[in-house]
Amino acid sequence: MDFSVKPVLTGDRTVLRPFTEADAERMWEIIGDPEVRRFTGSPGRELTPEVLRTWYGSRGAQPDRLDLAVTDPADGEVLGEVVLHDWVPEDRACTFRTLIGARGRGRGIGTEATRLIVGYGFEELGLHRIQLDAYAFNHRALRVYEKVGFVREGLRREVERRDGVWVDEVLMAVLDHEWAAHRGHPSTGHGPSEAHRGRPDADRGHPGAAVTAR
């Protein structure tokens, strides 16, 4: 299992690629979007353009996580991010999170991006379990996660106070044998054809209604 390889994953609606320092300016805009801020937790430190340049410029060197930019295949615009992090090697487990900015919403991009990176996690990295947590009021994100095969495992009640209101957090996960059965399409019980399954692109290898997991 090797997170040092940062793939390019190609779908019909989006291309996931490794981040570069140059992406920080666009991610600064996305992270500042009110809808994104509503559905993501506190970053734990003050974010500045300089902090983001350092962060995104260093993602390619991280051996224990995978951060990929969600881009528009038509023009290459960065629309958000998908991340596998908090890797537990002995359990072959990771945590997933994503955020999609305003220009990527309502286009099925968040759903496809989730399928692409989760599929890569199971089929290429050999993970056993991928989990996430999301605010219970983030209904769009929860629908997306269920659509691609994540199963609700529990609820942490009143974990955080947001805008003067206590909010709950939903815990979800998908396992390798579940993914093998549906490949991100649990409603049909099987995945798309091989030609549309989002494989690493060998020729290009090398932190609202936003779909957002924390």
JSON list of C-alpha atoms in Angstrom, two decimals:
[
{"chain": "A", "resi": 1, "resn": "MET", "atom": "CA", "xyz": [0.00, 0.00, 0.00]},
{"chain": "A", "resi": 2, "resn": "ASP", "atom": "CA", "xyz": [1.67, 3.18, -1.21]},
{"chain": "A", "resi": 3, "resn": "PHE", "atom": "CA", "xyz": [0.29, 6.70, -0.85]},
{"chain": "A", "resi": 4, "resn": "SER", "atom": "CA", "xyz": [3.43, 8.21, -2.36]},
{"chain": "A", "resi": 5, "resn": "VAL", "atom": "CA", "xyz": [1.97, 7.72, -5.85]},
{"chain": "A", "resi": 6, "resn": "LYS", "atom": "CA", "xyz": [-0.32, 10.63, -6.71]},
{"chain": "A", "resi": 7, "resn": "PRO", "atom": "CA", "xyz": [-2.51, 9.49, -9.61]},
{"chain": "A", "resi": 8, "resn": "VAL", "atom": "CA", "xyz": [-4.61, 11.26, -12.18]},
{"chain": "A", "resi": 9, "resn": "LEU", "atom": "CA", "xyz": [-8.14, 9.75, -12.14]},
{"chain": "A", "resi": 10, "resn": "THR", "atom": "CA", "xyz": [-10.38, 10.49, -15.09]},
{"chain": "A", "resi": 11, "resn": "GLY", "atom": "CA", "xyz": [-14.17, 10.29, -15.20]},
{"chain": "A", "resi": 12, "resn": "ASP", "atom": "CA", "xyz": [-16.86, 11.58, -17.51]},
{"chain": "A", "resi": 13, "resn": "ARG", "atom": "CA", "xyz": [-17.57, 14.73, -15.48]},
{"chain": "A", "resi": 14, "resn": "THR", "atom": "CA", "xyz": [-14.31, 15.45, -13.72]},
{"chain": "A", "resi": 15, "resn": "VAL", "atom": "CA", "xyz": [-10.58, 14.76, -13.62]},
{"chain": "A", "resi": 16, "resn": "LEU", "atom": "CA", "xyz": [-8.83, 14.32, -10.28]},
{"chain": "A", "resi": 17, "resn": "ARG", "atom": "CA", "xyz": [-5.17, 15.31, -10.28]},
{"chain": "A", "resi": 18, "resn": "PRO", "atom": "CA", "xyz": [-2.40, 16.07, -7.79]},
{"chain": "A", "resi": 19, "resn": "PHE", "atom": "CA", "xyz": [-2.33, 19.54, -6.29]},
{"chain": "A", "resi": 20, "resn": "THR", "atom": "CA", "xyz": [0.33, 22.13, -7.03]},
{"chain": "A", "resi": 21, "resn": "GLU", "atom": "CA", "xyz": [1.18, 25.35, -5.23]},
{"chain": "A", "resi": 22, "resn": "ALA", "atom": "CA", "xyz": [-0.52, 27.27, -8.03]},
{"chain": "A", "resi": 23, "resn": "ASP", "atom": "CA", "xyz": [-3.89, 25.80, -6.99]},
{"chain": "A", "resi": 24, "resn": "ALA", "atom": "CA", "xyz": [-3.83, 27.65, -3.67]},
{"chain": "A", "resi": 25, "resn": "GLU", "atom": "CA", "xyz": [-5.39, 30.83, -5.07]},
{"chain": "A", "resi": 26, "resn": "ARG", "atom": "CA", "xyz": [-8.42, 28.98, -6.41]},
{"chain": "A", "resi": 27, "resn": "MET", "atom": "CA", "xyz": [-8.76, 26.89, -3.23]},
{"chain": "A", "resi": 28, "resn": "TRP", "atom": "CA", "xyz": [-8.66, 30.11, -1.20]},
{"chain": "A", "resi": 29, "resn": "GLU", "atom": "CA", "xyz": [-11.77, 31.26, -3.09]},
{"chain": "A", "resi": 30, "resn": "ILE", "atom": "CA", "xyz": [-13.51, 27.90, -2.63]},
{"chain": "A", "resi": 31, "resn": "ILE", "atom": "CA", "xyz": [-12.78, 27.62, 1.08]},
{"chain": "A", "resi": 32, "resn": "GLY", "atom": "CA", "xyz": [-14.09, 31.16, 1.56]},
{"chain": "A", "resi": 33, "resn": "ASP", "atom": "CA", "xyz": [-17.43, 30.30, -0.04]},
{"chain": "A", "resi": 34, "resn": "PRO", "atom": "CA", "xyz": [-20.19, 30.74, 2.60]},
{"chain": "A", "resi": 35, "resn": "GLU", "atom": "CA", "xyz": [-21.81, 27.40, 1.72]},
{"chain": "A", "resi": 36, "resn": "VAL", "atom": "CA", "xyz": [-18.49, 25.57, 2.01]},
{"chain": "A", "resi": 37, "resn": "ARG", "atom": "CA", "xyz": [-17.77, 27.25, 5.34]},
{"chain": "A", "resi": 38, "resn": "ARG", "atom": "CA", "xyz": [-21.20, 26.26, 6.64]},
{"chain": "A", "resi": 39, "resn": "PHE", "atom": "CA", "xyz": [-20.63, 22.57, 6.01]},
{"chain": "A", "resi": 40, "resn": "THR", "atom": "CA", "xyz": [-17.00, 22.23, 7.07]},
{"chain": "A", "resi": 41, "resn": "GLY", "atom": "CA", "xyz": [-15.58, 22.26, 10.55]},
{"chain": "A", "resi": 42, "resn": "SER", "atom": "CA", "xyz": [-13.05, 24.68, 11.93]},
{"chain": "A", "resi": 43, "resn": "PRO", "atom": "CA", "xyz": [-9.62, 24.27, 10.28]},
{"chain": "A", "resi": 44, "resn": "GLY", "atom": "CA", "xyz": [-7.95, 24.48, 13.69]},
{"chain": "A", "resi": 45, "resn": "ARG", "atom": "CA", "xyz": [-5.69, 27.35, 12.63]},
{"chain": "A", "resi": 46, "resn": "GLU", "atom": "CA", "xyz": [-5.97, 30.63, 10.80]},
{"chain": "A", "resi": 47, "resn": "LEU", "atom": "CA", "xyz": [-5.95, 30.15, 7.05]},
{"chain": "A", "resi": 48, "resn": "THR", "atom": "CA", "xyz": [-4.16, 32.68, 4.86]},
{"chain": "A", "resi": 49, "resn": "PRO", "atom": "CA", "xyz": [-3.14, 32.58, 1.19]},
{"chain": "A", "resi": 50, "resn": "GLU", "atom": "CA", "xyz": [0.42, 31.91, 2.33]},
{"chain": "A", "resi": 51, "resn": "VAL", "atom": "CA", "xyz": [-0.66, 28.99, 4.53]},
{"chain": "A", "resi": 52, "resn": "LEU", "atom": "CA", "xyz": [-2.61, 27.49, 1.63]},
{"chain": "A", "resi": 53, "resn": "ARG", "atom": "CA", "xyz": [0.29, 27.87, -0.78]},
{"chain": "A", "resi": 54, "resn": "THR", "atom": "CA", "xyz": [2.50, 25.93, 1.59]},
{"chain": "A", "resi": 55, "resn": "TRP", "atom": "CA", "xyz": [-0.24, 23.35, 2.22]},
{"chain": "A", "resi": 56, "resn": "TYR", "atom": "CA", "xyz": [-1.18, 22.61, -1.39]},
{"chain": "A", "resi": 57, "resn": "GLY", "atom": "CA", "xyz": [2.38, 22.88, -2.59]},
{"chain": "A", "resi": 58, "resn": "SER", "atom": "CA", "xyz": [3.38, 20.09, -0.21]},
{"chain": "A", "resi": 59, "resn": "ARG", "atom": "CA", "xyz": [0.54, 17.62, -0.86]},
{"chain": "A", "resi": 60, "resn": "GLY", "atom": "CA", "xyz": [2.51, 15.72, -3.46]},
{"chain": "A", "resi": 61, "resn": "ALA", "atom": "CA", "xyz": [5.23, 14.86, -0.94]},
{"chain": "A", "resi": 62, "resn": "GLN", "atom": "CA", "xyz": [2.95, 13.30, 1.67]},
{"chain": "A", "resi": 63, "resn": "PRO", "atom": "CA", "xyz": [3.55, 9.52, 1.96]},
{"chain": "A", "resi": 64, "resn": "ASP", "atom": "CA", "xyz": [0.56, 8.76, 4.19]},
{"chain": "A", "resi": 65, "resn": "ARG", "atom": "CA", "xyz": [-2.37, 10.53, 2.54]},
{"chain": "A", "resi": 66, "resn": "LEU", "atom": "CA", "xyz": [-3.83, 11.39, -0.85]},
{"chain": "A", "resi": 67, "resn": "ASP", "atom": "CA", "xyz": [-5.08, 14.89, -1.69]},
{"chain": "A", "resi": 68, "resn": "LEU", "atom": "CA", "xyz": [-6.40, 15.41, -5.21]},
{"chain": "A", "resi": 69, "resn": "ALA", "atom": "CA", "xyz": [-7.82, 18.47, -6.93]},
{"chain": "A", "resi": 70, "resn": "VAL", "atom": "CA", "xyz": [-11.28, 18.06, -8.48]},
{"chain": "A", "resi": 71, "resn": "THR", "atom": "CA", "xyz": [-11.12, 19.73, -11.89]},
{"chain": "A", "resi": 72, "resn": "ASP", "atom": "CA", "xyz": [-13.37, 20.48, -14.83]},
{"chain": "A", "resi": 73, "resn": "PRO", "atom": "CA", "xyz": [-12.18, 18.41, -17.80]},
{"chain": "A", "resi": 74, "resn": "ALA", "atom": "CA", "xyz": [-13.34, 21.11, -20.21]},
{"chain": "A", "resi": 75, "resn": "ASP", "atom": "CA", "xyz": [-10.96, 23.82, -19.03]},
{"chain": "A", "resi": 76, "resn": "GLY", "atom": "CA", "xyz": [-8.95, 22.39, -16.11]},
{"chain": "A", "resi": 77, "resn": "GLU", "atom": "CA", "xyz": [-10.54, 24.72, -13.54]},
{"chain": "A", "resi": 78, "resn": "VAL", "atom": "CA", "xyz": [-10.16, 23.56, -9.94]},
{"chain": "A", "resi": 79, "resn": "LEU", "atom": "CA", "xyz": [-13.62, 22.94, -8.46]},
{"chain": "A", "resi": 80, "resn": "GLY", "atom": "CA", "xyz": [-12.72, 21.43, -5.08]},
{"chain": "A", "resi": 81, "resn": "GLU", "atom": "CA", "xyz": [-10.82, 18.59, -3.48]},
{"chain": "A", "resi": 82, "resn": "VAL", "atom": "CA", "xyz": [-11.08, 14.96, -2.39]},
{"chain": "A", "resi": 83, "resn": "VAL", "atom": "CA", "xyz": [-8.85, 13.53, 0.33]},
{"chain": "A", "resi": 84, "resn": "LEU", "atom": "CA", "xyz": [-7.97, 10.18, 1.90]},
{"chain": "A", "resi": 85, "resn": "HIS", "atom": "CA", "xyz": [-6.22, 10.82, 5.20]},
{"chain": "A", "resi": 86, "resn": "ASP", "atom": "CA", "xyz": [-5.81, 9.52, 8.77]},
{"chain": "A", "resi": 87, "resn": "TRP", "atom": "CA", "xyz": [-4.39, 6.29, 7.39]},
{"chain": "A", "resi": 88, "resn": "VAL", "atom": "CA", "xyz": [-4.17, 3.40, 9.87]},
{"chain": "A", "resi": 89, "resn": "PRO", "atom": "CA", "xyz": [-1.83, 0.90, 8.15]},
{"chain": "A", "resi": 90, "resn": "GLU", "atom": "CA", "xyz": [-2.50, -2.06, 10.43]},
{"chain": "A", "resi": 91, "resn": "ASP", "atom": "CA", "xyz": [-6.25, -1.75, 9.83]},
{"chain": "A", "resi": 92, "resn": "ARG", "atom": "CA", "xyz": [-5.95, -0.74, 6.16]},
{"chain": "A", "resi": 93, "resn": "ALA", "atom": "CA", "xyz": [-8.34, 2.11, 6.96]},
{"chain": "A", "resi": 94, "resn": "CYS", "atom": "CA", "xyz": [-8.62, 5.76, 5.95]},
{"chain": "A", "resi": 95, "resn": "THR", "atom": "CA", "xyz": [-10.90, 8.73, 6.47]},
{"chain": "A", "resi": 96, "resn": "PHE", "atom": "CA", "xyz": [-12.42, 10.45, 3.46]},
{"chain": "A", "resi": 97, "resn": "ARG", "atom": "CA", "xyz": [-13.34, 14.10, 3.09]},
{"chain": "A", "resi": 98, "resn": "THR", "atom": "CA", "xyz": [-14.29, 16.36, 0.21]},
{"chain": "A", "resi": 99, "resn": "LEU", "atom": "CA", "xyz": [-15.48, 19.83, -0.62]},
{"chain": "A", "resi": 100, "resn": "ILE", "atom": "CA", "xyz": [-16.86, 21.21, -3.85]},
{"chain": "A", "resi": 101, "resn": "GLY", "atom": "CA", "xyz": [-17.12, 24.93, -4.58]},
{"chain": "A", "resi": 102, "resn": "ALA", "atom": "CA", "xyz": [-20.00, 26.80, -6.17]},
{"chain": "A", "resi": 103, "resn": "ARG", "atom": "CA", "xyz": [-18.94, 26.22, -9.79]},
{"chain": "A", "resi": 104, "resn": "GLY", "atom": "CA", "xyz": [-18.95, 22.47, -9.32]},
{"chain": "A", "resi": 105, "resn": "ARG", "atom": "CA", "xyz": [-22.34, 22.08, -7.67]},
{"chain": "A", "resi": 106, "resn": "GLY", "atom": "CA", "xyz": [-25.41, 20.53, -9.20]},
{"chain": "A", "resi": 107, "resn": "ARG", "atom": "CA", "xyz": [-23.44, 18.78, -11.95]},
{"chain": "A", "resi": 108, "resn": "GLY", "atom": "CA", "xyz": [-22.87, 15.32, -10.49]},
{"chain": "A", "resi": 109, "resn": "ILE", "atom": "CA", "xyz": [-19.22, 16.17, -10.02]},
{"chain": "A", "resi": 110, "resn": "GLY", "atom": "CA", "xyz": [-19.11, 15.52, -6.28]},
{"chain": "A", "resi": 111, "resn": "THR", "atom": "CA", "xyz": [-20.66, 12.09, -6.77]},
{"chain": "A", "resi": 112, "resn": "GLU", "atom": "CA", "xyz": [-18.24, 11.08, -9.50]},
{"chain": "A", "resi": 113, "resn": "ALA", "atom": "CA", "xyz": [-15.21, 12.48, -7.67]},
{"chain": "A", "resi": 114, "resn": "THR", "atom": "CA", "xyz": [-16.17, 10.47, -4.59]},
{"chain": "A", "resi": 115, "resn": "ARG", "atom": "CA", "xyz": [-16.52, 7.28, -6.63]},
{"chain": "A", "resi": 116, "resn": "LEU", "atom": "CA", "xyz": [-13.17, 7.85, -8.33]},
{"chain": "A", "resi": 117, "resn": "ILE", "atom": "CA", "xyz": [-11.06, 8.33, -5.21]},
{"chain": "A", "resi": 118, "resn": "VAL", "atom": "CA", "xyz": [-12.88, 5.73, -3.10]},
{"chain": "A", "resi": 119, "resn": "GLY", "atom": "CA", "xyz": [-12.56, 3.23, -5.93]},
{"chain": "A", "resi": 120, "resn": "TYR", "atom": "CA", "xyz": [-8.86, 4.00, -6.16]},
{"chain": "A", "resi": 121, "resn": "GLY", "atom": "CA", "xyz": [-8.53, 3.49, -2.41]},
{"chain": "A", "resi": 122, "resn": "PHE", "atom": "CA", "xyz": [-10.01, 0.01, -2.57]},
{"chain": "A", "resi": 123, "resn": "GLU", "atom": "CA", "xyz": [-8.90, -1.23, -5.97]},
{"chain": "A", "resi": 124, "resn": "GLU", "atom": "CA", "xyz": [-5.40, 0.23, -6.15]},
{"chain": "A", "resi": 125, "resn": "LEU", "atom": "CA", "xyz": [-4.33, 0.92, -2.56]},
{"chain": "A", "resi": 126, "resn": "GLY", "atom": "CA", "xyz": [-5.92, -2.19, -1.07]},
{"chain": "A", "resi": 127, "resn": "LEU", "atom": "CA", "xyz": [-7.80, -0.42, 1.72]},
{"chain": "A", "resi": 128, "resn": "HIS", "atom": "CA", "xyz": [-10.27, -2.42, 3.80]},
{"chain": "A", "resi": 129, "resn": "ARG", "atom": "CA", "xyz": [-12.35, 0.44, 5.19]},
{"chain": "A", "resi": 130, "resn": "ILE", "atom": "CA", "xyz": [-12.99, 4.07, 4.25]},
{"chain": "A", "resi": 131, "resn": "GLN", "atom": "CA", "xyz": [-14.95, 6.15, 6.72]},
{"chain": "A", "resi": 132, "resn": "LEU", "atom": "CA", "xyz": [-16.20, 9.71, 7.05]},
{"chain": "A", "resi": 133, "resn": "ASP", "atom": "CA", "xyz": [-18.14, 12.01, 9.32]},
{"chain": "A", "resi": 134, "resn": "ALA", "atom": "CA", "xyz": [-20.50, 14.77, 8.22]},
{"chain": "A", "resi": 135, "resn": "TYR", "atom": "CA", "xyz": [-22.85, 17.19, 9.89]},
{"chain": "A", "resi": 136, "resn": "ALA", "atom": "CA", "xyz": [-26.35, 15.75, 10.13]},
{"chain": "A", "resi": 137, "resn": "PHE", "atom": "CA", "xyz": [-27.80, 18.90, 8.55]},
{"chain": "A", "resi": 138, "resn": "ASN", "atom": "CA", "xyz": [-25.65, 18.46, 5.44]},
{"chain": "A", "resi": 139, "resn": "HIS", "atom": "CA", "xyz": [-28.39, 16.56, 3.64]},
{"chain": "A", "resi": 140, "resn": "ARG", "atom": "CA", "xyz": [-26.97, 16.84, 0.14]},
{"chain": "A", "resi": 141, "resn": "ALA", "atom": "CA", "xyz": [-23.63, 15.36, 1.17]},
{"chain": "A", "resi": 142, "resn": "LEU", "atom": "CA", "xyz": [-25.30, 12.51, 3.04]},
{"chain": "A", "resi": 143, "resn": "ARG", "atom": "CA", "xyz": [-27.34, 11.65, -0.05]},
{"chain": "A", "resi": 144, "resn": "VAL", "atom": "CA", "xyz": [-24.20, 11.58, -2.17]},
{"chain": "A", "resi": 145, "resn": "TYR", "atom": "CA", "xyz": [-22.35, 9.31, 0.27]},
{"chain": "A", "resi": 146, "resn": "GLU", "atom": "CA", "xyz": [-25.26, 6.88, 0.45]},
{"chain": "A", "resi": 147, "resn": "LYS", "atom": "CA", "xyz": [-25.57, 6.96, -3.34]},
{"chain": "A", "resi": 148, "resn": "VAL", "atom": "CA", "xyz": [-21.99, 5.75, -3.75]},
{"chain": "A", "resi": 149, "resn": "GLY", "atom": "CA", "xyz": [-22.28, 3.06, -1.06]},
{"chain": "A", "resi": 150, "resn": "PHE", "atom": "CA", "xyz": [-21.38, 4.55, 2.31]},
{"chain": "A", "resi": 151, "resn": "VAL", "atom": "CA", "xyz": [-23.44, 3.06, 5.15]},
{"chain": "A", "resi": 152, "resn": "ARG", "atom": "CA", "xyz": [-24.58, 5.00, 8.20]},
{"chain": "A", "resi": 153, "resn": "GLU", "atom": "CA", "xyz": [-22.96, 3.52, 11.29]},
{"chain": "A", "resi": 154, "resn": "GLY", "atom": "CA", "xyz": [-23.90, 5.94, 14.01]},
{"chain": "A", "resi": 155, "resn": "LEU", "atom": "CA", "xyz": [-24.67, 9.42, 15.23]},
{"chain": "A", "resi": 156, "resn": "ARG", "atom": "CA", "xyz": [-22.65, 11.58, 17.57]},
{"chain": "A", "resi": 157, "resn": "ARG", "atom": "CA", "xyz": [-25.12, 13.88, 19.22]},
{"chain": "A", "resi": 158, "resn": "GLU", "atom": "CA", "xyz": [-24.50, 17.59, 19.78]},
{"chain": "A", "resi": 159, "resn": "VAL", "atom": "CA", "xyz": [-20.79, 17.36, 19.02]},
{"chain": "A", "resi": 160, "resn": "GLU", "atom": "CA", "xyz": [-20.36, 21.01, 18.14]},
{"chain": "A", "resi": 161, "resn": "ARG", "atom": "CA", "xyz": [-22.05, 24.36, 18.56]},
{"chain": "A", "resi": 162, "resn": "ARG", "atom": "CA", "xyz": [-22.59, 26.14, 15.24]},
{"chain": "A", "resi": 163, "resn": "ASP", "atom": "CA", "xyz": [-24.21, 29.57, 15.10]},
{"chain": "A", "resi": 164, "resn": "GLY", "atom": "CA", "xyz": [-25.63, 29.11, 18.57]},
{"chain": "A", "resi": 165, "resn": "VAL", "atom": "CA", "xyz": [-27.12, 25.67, 17.84]},
{"chain": "A", "resi": 166, "resn": "TRP", "atom": "CA", "xyz": [-25.85, 22.23, 18.85]},
{"chain": "A", "resi": 167, "resn": "VAL", "atom": "CA", "xyz": [-25.33, 20.01, 15.80]},
{"chain": "A", "resi": 168, "resn": "ASP", "atom": "CA", "xyz": [-25.07, 16.25, 15.37]},
{"chain": "A", "resi": 169, "resn": "GLU", "atom": "CA", "xyz": [-22.52, 14.36, 13.31]},
{"chain": "A", "resi": 170, "resn": "VAL", "atom": "CA", "xyz": [-23.25, 11.29, 11.17]},
{"chain": "A", "resi": 171, "resn": "LEU", "atom": "CA", "xyz": [-20.65, 8.51, 10.97]},
{"chain": "A", "resi": 172, "resn": "MET", "atom": "CA", "xyz": [-20.50, 6.49, 7.74]},
{"chain": "A", "resi": 173, "resn": "ALA", "atom": "CA", "xyz": [-18.21, 3.91, 6.15]},
{"chain": "A", "resi": 174, "resn": "VAL", "atom": "CA", "xyz": [-17.86, 1.51, 3.25]},
{"chain": "A", "resi": 175, "resn": "LEU", "atom": "CA", "xyz": [-15.88, -1.76, 3.32]},
{"chain": "A", "resi": 176, "resn": "ASP", "atom": "CA", "xyz": [-13.81, -3.42, 0.61]},
{"chain": "A", "resi": 177, "resn": "HIS", "atom": "CA", "xyz": [-16.16, -6.37, 0.08]},
{"chain": "A", "resi": 178, "resn": "GLU", "atom": "CA", "xyz": [-19.12, -4.01, -0.18]},
{"chain": "A", "resi": 179, "resn": "TRP", "atom": "CA", "xyz": [-17.32, -1.94, -2.78]},
{"chain": "A", "resi": 180, "resn": "ALA", "atom": "CA", "xyz": [-16.36, -5.08, -4.70]},
{"chain": "A", "resi": 181, "resn": "ALA", "atom": "CA", "xyz": [-20.06, -5.95, -4.96]},
{"chain": "A", "resi": 182, "resn": "HIS", "atom": "CA", "xyz": [-21.33, -2.59, -6.24]},
{"chain": "A", "resi": 183, "resn": "ARG", "atom": "CA", "xyz": [-18.30, -0.42, -7.16]},
{"chain": "A", "resi": 184, "resn": "GLY", "atom": "CA", "xyz": [-20.01, 2.74, -6.03]},
{"chain": "A", "resi": 185, "resn": "HIS", "atom": "CA", "xyz": [-23.44, 1.89, -7.49]},
{"chain": "A", "resi": 186, "resn": "PRO", "atom": "CA", "xyz": [-25.28, 0.10, -4.66]},
{"chain": "A", "resi": 187, "resn": "SER", "atom": "CA", "xyz": [-28.71, 0.77, -6.15]},
{"chain": "A", "resi": 188, "resn": "THR", "atom": "CA", "xyz": [-27.89, -1.44, -9.13]},
{"chain": "A", "resi": 189, "resn": "GLY", "atom": "CA", "xyz": [-25.67, -3.93, -7.35]},
{"chain": "A", "resi": 190, "resn": "HIS", "atom": "CA", "xyz": [-22.88, -3.62, -9.91]},
{"chain": "A", "resi": 191, "resn": "GLY", "atom": "CA", "xyz": [-20.56, -1.00, -11.29]},
{"chain": "A", "resi": 192, "resn": "PRO", "atom": "CA", "xyz": [-20.23, 0.70, -14.66]},
{"chain": "A", "resi": 193, "resn": "SER", "atom": "CA", "xyz": [-18.40, -0.92, -17.53]},
{"chain": "A", "resi": 194, "resn": "GLU", "atom": "CA", "xyz": [-14.62, -1.19, -17.41]},
{"chain": "A", "resi": 195, "resn": "ALA", "atom": "CA", "xyz": [-14.31, 1.72, -19.82]},
{"chain": "A", "resi": 196, "resn": "HIS", "atom": "CA", "xyz": [-16.05, 4.05, -17.37]},
{"chain": "A", "resi": 197, "resn": "ARG", "atom": "CA", "xyz": [-14.59, 2.92, -14.08]},
{"chain": "A", "resi": 198, "resn": "GLY", "atom": "CA", "xyz": [-12.14, 5.78, -13.53]},
{"chain": "A", "resi": 199, "resn": "ARG", "atom": "CA", "xyz": [-8.70, 4.24, -13.63]},
{"chain": "A", "resi": 200, "resn": "PRO", "atom": "CA", "xyz": [-5.42, 6.09, -13.06]},
{"chain": "A", "resi": 201, "resn": "ASP", "atom": "CA", "xyz": [-4.51, 7.81, -16.32]},
{"chain": "A", "resi": 202, "resn": "ALA", "atom": "CA", "xyz": [-1.14, 6.27, -17.14]},
{"chain": "A", "resi": 203, "resn": "ASP", "atom": "CA", "xyz": [-0.40, 8.84, -19.84]},
{"chain": "A", "resi": 204, "resn": "ARG", "atom": "CA", "xyz": [-0.82, 11.73, -17.40]},
{"chain": "A", "resi": 205, "resn": "GLY", "atom": "CA", "xyz": [0.52, 10.19, -14.20]},
{"chain": "A", "resi": 206, "resn": "HIS", "atom": "CA", "xyz": [3.13, 11.76, -12.38]},
{"chain": "A", "resi": 207, "resn": "PRO", "atom": "CA", "xyz": [-8.36, 21.42, 3.89]},
{"chain": "A", "resi": 208, "resn": "GLY", "atom": "CA", "xyz": [-22.95, 23.56, 0.53]},
{"chain": "A", "resi": 209, "resn": "ALA", "atom": "CA", "xyz": [-25.27, 22.56, -0.91]},
{"chain": "A", "resi": 210, "resn": "ALA", "atom": "CA", "xyz": [-21.56, 21.84, -1.34]},
{"chain": "A", "resi": 211, "resn": "VAL", "atom": "CA", "xyz": [-20.79, 18.16, -1.11]},
{"chain": "A", "resi": 212, "resn": "THR", "atom": "CA", "xyz": [-18.64, 18.17, 1.97]},
{"chain": "A", "resi": 213, "resn": "ALA", "atom": "CA", "xyz": [-17.40, 15.68, 4.51]},
{"chain": "A", "resi": 214, "resn": "ARG", "atom": "CA", "xyz": [-15.39, 17.01, 7.35]}
]
